[in-house]
């Protein structure tokens, strides 16, 4: 028996009985600090593995009482009162010697709170000898919480300046400002507003032509025409589909093991772009995402779209190498439940896998009620490669035209294979002839050497051709496929997994939904169905108190940088309360009343006075509301990785349009491995050879790798891209020196600067005209006199440093373009 394992078991069994009674007393202030700052972190991030809630207490360490912290586990005491530097828990939170939680470092403020707590003596009223309290969920009491109340539309209030609001939305905003005696800043100028709305709606900056057109449009409704044009563009669909992908765990690879590729994932991405572009009603969008395969369809195209939509529940970090298939299924179902909870309900359902929610009125019955529907729709299957599994893929229906085009493509592919086989045979015959001639050559050393080279060259060509034939045969089929859900043969209710363990079944619970968010009724599930369709209808029901609120809050956050509820993924008791609760409900009610149209809601918001405010500061407002929660100015936002990269390509004139399609370059032989369908490992992918077009496509069309980001896409790693193993409705916004170094040194910026400089110099001979064009393209505003003087001096000095070099002028303009592209004004949206 493993001695380390035995030690762990003995520690667990010995437990708190070996801990002497702790009689330390603490002040109310110290205890309050623990209850507000420390206990919630321990409960949310630690106790799943280090308490009696865990199936096996990891490392023998219990963190659900003070005695456990003092005694510690296998590594010794977890905390030493008064000595944070000597406390293992601090080292673990800092991610230095240890790394806890293992999924990611917690915010620095949390680490500082724990340091202060230990320094002050480690106040903690929890004791090992106390009996475990059983928490009973009171559904009726829970429904009194604001997030579970029905959505109600309040009448827009009167405000101090009745001429200020342009929309009822403005009235809710101005009322809160009036209550605090705050005056909003002045409206943004035309140039700033146009840049802001264009970036927010499309992820791209306005072109000089867009700016000139807008400034010249003096008719009423100029801003409305701009917004309508942007919303109608495919670029809008590309931008807002990327926002949604952050909530799915999307990548073009399966899990993180052996680079197994997700060949059909791109279809879900393209579905999203089309759905946002066409303004698919969000309630219909929900139905398709969760149960599209169960919806009726009027055509092959609609049926294919419905099936592809269920990729929402399929894409994600699936541990397909897991040999324990019961655990793999339970973990994948857990991911699906968590995704539904976060994306649609703003609730953390994942933690309910093991126990009732610690803070919200959501119990095991709710979790396993939903999990039963998803387990009744199996989404993976074992494949004949070692212990590997694969996501289920469904053949998509085709129109007659699509079938004809596919058959022609397959026929061409077959002809290619026949041609390659014939060429291989021809080369083999030539090689045999050369070998015979080489064997017959006796004394002519020069001729031997030449024949040997011919033989080796032919052998290399045959080897490459053989690999190409294997590759072509592997990808012979052109039938369209999508990762999609489907009901299993025997849908059924599911037992509770005690502490989340699929091998410890408890009582069976009926399939259902989150009880506290219903009016007490849930549509019955027909015999032989999983219940996903009923789940989807409940999620998309106007009576659901969460879905519309969560959705409009996400939209608000994308446009203002912060949500009305700042914890956009969590509307529970430990989340933030809405800064403008009446506005949140007004938006939710309006959203549903106008057919769940995201475009209508976005249009209304970006045409408000509030959205059109400047981003400058007001000393008085700053003192009264330093976090700008009352929106007396527009928040300044650093662009995300995609907007920076796409903006660079747009400004340099190199951005190309794309209609989607596969992101992985599977057509290149050198990118693919293990295609023989034998052995222990499945086919895999390494992004060695990109398509030539990918350098100039929008970032959404580039491969999303779970390991080893591509060279063309390293910007994601530097600018807070969501880890594709996780889901998040709001990205971090870090400011780090590496970002500036990346902008100064990476080829992405330098190449775009070179292209931009070339365009300017070919268009204009005069320095002044080049500068005007440059400022309008990069900053989307006119150049100021001071900037013109400084830029001129920069050009002259750079030219002089280059000496008499022939390309000195070009070098100077490249450096000027690079300086602007790497500046804050370009990488920020003001």
PDB file of N, CA and C in Angstrom, residues 457-505:
ATOM      1  N   UNK A 457      16.336  11.048 -53.930  1.00  0.00           N
ATOM      2  CA  UNK A 457      15.321  12.054 -54.239  1.00  0.00           C
ATOM      3  C   UNK A 457      13.991  11.389 -54.539  1.00  0.00           C
ATOM      4  N   UNK A 458      14.035  10.304 -55.313  1.00  0.00           N
ATOM      5  CA  UNK A 458      12.801   9.570 -55.635  1.00  0.00           C
ATOM      6  C   UNK A 458      12.189   8.954 -54.376  1.00  0.00           C
ATOM      7  N   UNK A 459      13.035   8.445 -53.504  1.00  0.00           N
ATOM      8  CA  UNK A 459      12.531   7.859 -52.255  1.00  0.00           C
ATOM      9  C   UNK A 459      11.836   8.902 -51.399  1.00  0.00           C
ATOM     10  N   UNK A 460      12.414  10.110 -51.331  1.00  0.00           N
ATOM     11  CA  UNK A 460      11.801  11.186 -50.555  1.00  0.00           C
ATOM     12  C   UNK A 460      10.474  11.610 -51.144  1.00  0.00           C
ATOM     13  N   UNK A 461      10.406  11.708 -52.482  1.00  0.00           N
ATOM     14  CA  UNK A 461       9.147  12.072 -53.146  1.00  0.00           C
ATOM     15  C   UNK A 461       8.084  11.008 -52.914  1.00  0.00           C
ATOM     16  N   UNK A 462       8.483   9.740 -52.963  1.00  0.00           N
ATOM     17  CA  UNK A 462       7.526   8.648 -52.717  1.00  0.00           C
ATOM     18  C   UNK A 462       7.008   8.702 -51.283  1.00  0.00           C
ATOM     19  N   UNK A 463       7.916   9.000 -50.342  1.00  0.00           N
ATOM     20  CA  UNK A 463       7.514   9.087 -48.933  1.00  0.00           C
ATOM     21  C   UNK A 463       6.486  10.202 -48.728  1.00  0.00           C
ATOM     22  N   UNK A 464       6.764  11.382 -49.307  1.00  0.00           N
ATOM     23  CA  UNK A 464       5.824  12.494 -49.176  1.00  0.00           C
ATOM     24  C   UNK A 464       4.504  12.184 -49.847  1.00  0.00           C
ATOM     25  N   UNK A 465       4.569  11.537 -50.994  1.00  0.00           N
ATOM     26  CA  UNK A 465       3.339  11.204 -51.718  1.00  0.00           C
ATOM     27  C   UNK A 465       2.517  10.172 -50.956  1.00  0.00           C
ATOM     28  N   UNK A 466       3.199   9.236 -50.305  1.00  0.00           N
ATOM     29  CA  UNK A 466       2.483   8.240 -49.509  1.00  0.00           C
ATOM     30  C   UNK A 466       1.713   8.902 -48.369  1.00  0.00           C
ATOM     31  N   UNK A 467       2.378   9.878 -47.717  1.00  0.00           N
ATOM     32  CA  UNK A 467       1.699  10.610 -46.637  1.00  0.00           C
ATOM     33  C   UNK A 467       0.513  11.399 -47.183  1.00  0.00           C
ATOM     34  N   UNK A 468       0.682  11.978 -48.366  1.00  0.00           N
ATOM     35  CA  UNK A 468      -0.411  12.739 -48.972  1.00  0.00           C
ATOM     36  C   UNK A 468      -1.582  11.842 -49.326  1.00  0.00           C
ATOM     37  N   UNK A 469      -1.302  10.614 -49.765  1.00  0.00           N
ATOM     38  CA  UNK A 469      -2.371   9.673 -50.103  1.00  0.00           C
ATOM     39  C   UNK A 469      -3.135   9.258 -48.852  1.00  0.00           C
ATOM     40  N   UNK A 470      -2.388   8.950 -47.780  1.00  0.00           N
ATOM     41  CA  UNK A 470      -3.043   8.609 -46.508  1.00  0.00           C
ATOM     42  C   UNK A 470      -3.934   9.759 -46.049  1.00  0.00           C
ATOM     43  N   UNK A 471      -3.419  10.969 -46.147  1.00  0.00           N
ATOM     44  CA  UNK A 471      -4.171  12.168 -45.761  1.00  0.00           C
ATOM     45  C   UNK A 471      -5.431  12.311 -46.607  1.00  0.00           C
ATOM     46  N   UNK A 472      -5.294  12.149 -47.923  1.00  0.00           N
ATOM     47  CA  UNK A 472      -6.438  12.312 -48.823  1.00  0.00           C
ATOM     48  C   UNK A 472      -7.495  11.245 -48.575  1.00  0.00           C
ATOM     49  N   UNK A 473      -7.058  10.028 -48.303  1.00  0.00           N
ATOM     50  CA  UNK A 473      -8.025   8.955 -48.032  1.00  0.00           C
ATOM     51  C   UNK A 473      -8.736   9.182 -46.709  1.00  0.00           C
ATOM     52  N   UNK A 474      -8.005   9.723 -45.725  1.00  0.00           N
ATOM     53  CA  UNK A 474      -8.615   9.978 -44.412  1.00  0.00           C
ATOM     54  C   UNK A 474      -9.717  11.026 -44.518  1.00  0.00           C
ATOM     55  N   UNK A 475      -9.479  12.066 -45.307  1.00  0.00           N
ATOM     56  CA  UNK A 475     -10.453  13.152 -45.444  1.00  0.00           C
ATOM     57  C   UNK A 475     -11.269  13.013 -46.733  1.00  0.00           C
ATOM     58  N   UNK A 476     -11.536  11.770 -47.118  1.00  0.00           N
ATOM     59  CA  UNK A 476     -12.256  11.500 -48.365  1.00  0.00           C
ATOM     60  C   UNK A 476     -13.688  12.036 -48.322  1.00  0.00           C
ATOM     61  N   UNK A 477     -14.389  11.815 -47.216  1.00  0.00           N
ATOM     62  CA  UNK A 477     -15.802  12.213 -47.130  1.00  0.00           C
ATOM     63  C   UNK A 477     -15.951  13.729 -47.023  1.00  0.00           C
ATOM     64  N   UNK A 478     -16.914  14.282 -47.735  1.00  0.00           N
ATOM     65  CA  UNK A 478     -17.219  15.708 -47.679  1.00  0.00           C
ATOM     66  C   UNK A 478     -18.619  15.967 -47.111  1.00  0.00           C
ATOM     67  N   UNK A 479     -19.185  14.943 -46.486  1.00  0.00           N
ATOM     68  CA  UNK A 479     -20.521  15.101 -45.901  1.00  0.00           C
ATOM     69  C   UNK A 479     -20.452  16.135 -44.777  1.00  0.00           C
ATOM     70  N   UNK A 480     -21.306  17.146 -44.775  1.00  0.00           N
ATOM     71  CA  UNK A 480     -21.264  18.167 -43.712  1.00  0.00           C
ATOM     72  C   UNK A 480     -21.692  17.580 -42.371  1.00  0.00           C
ATOM     73  N   UNK A 481     -20.896  17.862 -41.337  1.00  0.00           N
ATOM     74  CA  UNK A 481     -21.147  17.336 -39.990  1.00  0.00           C
ATOM     75  C   UNK A 481     -21.081  18.483 -38.985  1.00  0.00           C
ATOM     76  N   UNK A 482     -21.772  18.296 -37.881  1.00  0.00           N
ATOM     77  CA  UNK A 482     -21.711  19.278 -36.789  1.00  0.00           C
ATOM     78  C   UNK A 482     -21.759  18.533 -35.466  1.00  0.00           C
ATOM     79  N   UNK A 483     -21.034  19.053 -34.481  1.00  0.00           N
ATOM     80  CA  UNK A 483     -21.157  18.519 -33.129  1.00  0.00           C
ATOM     81  C   UNK A 483     -22.515  18.957 -32.600  1.00  0.00           C
ATOM     82  N   UNK A 484     -23.341  17.976 -32.265  1.00  0.00           N
ATOM     83  CA  UNK A 484     -24.726  18.317 -31.942  1.00  0.00           C
ATOM     84  C   UNK A 484     -25.301  17.368 -30.906  1.00  0.00           C
ATOM     85  N   UNK A 485     -26.282  17.872 -30.170  1.00  0.00           N
ATOM     86  CA  UNK A 485     -26.990  17.078 -29.177  1.00  0.00           C
ATOM     87  C   UNK A 485     -28.033  16.197 -29.847  1.00  0.00           C
ATOM     88  N   UNK A 486     -28.418  15.160 -29.148  1.00  0.00           N
ATOM     89  CA  UNK A 486     -29.486  14.277 -29.604  1.00  0.00           C
ATOM     90  C   UNK A 486     -29.986  13.466 -28.435  1.00  0.00           C
ATOM     91  N   UNK A 487     -31.285  13.229 -28.372  1.00  0.00           N
ATOM     92  CA  UNK A 487     -31.839  12.437 -27.275  1.00  0.00           C
ATOM     93  C   UNK A 487     -31.356  10.997 -27.363  1.00  0.00           C
ATOM     94  N   UNK A 488     -31.067  10.406 -26.196  1.00  0.00           N
ATOM     95  CA  UNK A 488     -30.652   9.020 -26.144  1.00  0.00           C
ATOM     96  C   UNK A 488     -31.828   8.077 -26.284  1.00  0.00           C
ATOM     97  N   UNK A 489     -31.506   6.801 -26.303  1.00  0.00           N
ATOM     98  CA  UNK A 489     -32.552   5.792 -26.506  1.00  0.00           C
ATOM     99  C   UNK A 489     -33.450   5.640 -25.285  1.00  0.00           C
ATOM    100  N   UNK A 490     -32.906   5.913 -24.095  1.00  0.00           N
ATOM    101  CA  UNK A 490     -33.682   5.678 -22.866  1.00  0.00           C
ATOM    102  C   UNK A 490     -33.585   6.869 -21.918  1.00  0.00           C
ATOM    103  N   UNK A 491     -34.233   7.985 -22.248  1.00  0.00           N
ATOM    104  CA  UNK A 491     -34.214   9.139 -21.337  1.00  0.00           C
ATOM    105  C   UNK A 491     -34.811   8.771 -19.985  1.00  0.00           C
ATOM    106  N   UNK A 492     -34.219   9.301 -18.922  1.00  0.00           N
ATOM    107  CA  UNK A 492     -34.704   8.951 -17.592  1.00  0.00           C
ATOM    108  C   UNK A 492     -34.281   9.988 -16.580  1.00  0.00           C
ATOM    109  N   UNK A 493     -34.936   9.925 -15.418  1.00  0.00           N
ATOM    110  CA  UNK A 493     -34.523  10.772 -14.305  1.00  0.00           C
ATOM    111  C   UNK A 493     -33.172  10.296 -13.796  1.00  0.00           C
ATOM    112  N   UNK A 494     -32.537  11.124 -13.020  1.00  0.00           N
ATOM    113  CA  UNK A 494     -31.151  10.870 -12.619  1.00  0.00           C
ATOM    114  C   UNK A 494     -31.024  10.849 -11.101  1.00  0.00           C
ATOM    115  N   UNK A 495     -30.205   9.948 -10.577  1.00  0.00           N
ATOM    116  CA  UNK A 495     -29.965   9.974  -9.132  1.00  0.00           C
ATOM    117  C   UNK A 495     -28.980  11.077  -8.765  1.00  0.00           C
ATOM    118  N   UNK A 496     -29.117  11.586  -7.568  1.00  0.00           N
ATOM    119  CA  UNK A 496     -28.115  12.508  -7.043  1.00  0.00           C
ATOM    120  C   UNK A 496     -26.812  11.750  -6.875  1.00  0.00           C
ATOM    121  N   UNK A 497     -25.716  12.358  -7.301  1.00  0.00           N
ATOM    122  CA  UNK A 497     -24.394  11.785  -7.055  1.00  0.00           C
ATOM    123  C   UNK A 497     -23.892  12.344  -5.727  1.00  0.00           C
ATOM    124  N   UNK A 498     -23.773  11.507  -4.760  1.00  0.00           N
ATOM    125  CA  UNK A 498     -23.358  11.971  -3.438  1.00  0.00           C
ATOM    126  C   UNK A 498     -21.957  12.546  -3.519  1.00  0.00           C
ATOM    127  N   UNK A 499     -21.838  13.825  -3.125  1.00  0.00           N
ATOM    128  CA  UNK A 499     -20.592  14.590  -3.230  1.00  0.00           C
ATOM    129  C   UNK A 499     -20.053  14.595  -4.654  1.00  0.00           C
ATOM    130  N   UNK A 500     -20.948  14.497  -5.618  1.00  0.00           N
ATOM    131  CA  UNK A 500     -20.556  14.585  -7.008  1.00  0.00           C
ATOM    132  C   UNK A 500     -19.971  13.321  -7.589  1.00  0.00           C
ATOM    133  N   UNK A 501     -19.953  12.242  -6.823  1.00  0.00           N
ATOM    134  CA  UNK A 501     -19.314  10.992  -7.240  1.00  0.00           C
ATOM    135  C   UNK A 501     -20.320  10.128  -8.007  1.00  0.00           C
ATOM    136  N   UNK A 502     -20.056   9.849  -9.301  1.00  0.00           N
ATOM    137  CA  UNK A 502     -21.021   9.042 -10.067  1.00  0.00           C
ATOM    138  C   UNK A 502     -21.132   7.605  -9.560  1.00  0.00           C
ATOM    139  N   UNK A 503     -20.195   7.169  -8.737  1.00  0.00           N
ATOM    140  CA  UNK A 503     -20.254   5.809  -8.189  1.00  0.00           C
ATOM    141  C   UNK A 503     -20.911   5.762  -6.813  1.00  0.00           C
ATOM    142  N   UNK A 504     -21.476   6.886  -6.396  1.00  0.00           N
ATOM    143  CA  UNK A 504     -22.188   6.932  -5.117  1.00  0.00           C
ATOM    144  C   UNK A 504     -23.580   7.503  -5.348  1.00  0.00           C
ATOM    145  N   UNK A 505     -24.466   6.747  -6.024  1.00  0.00           N
ATOM    146  CA  UNK A 505     -25.794   7.278  -6.337  1.00  0.00           C
ATOM    147  C   UNK A 505     -26.673   7.374  -5.096  1.00  0.00           C
TER     148      UNK A 505
END
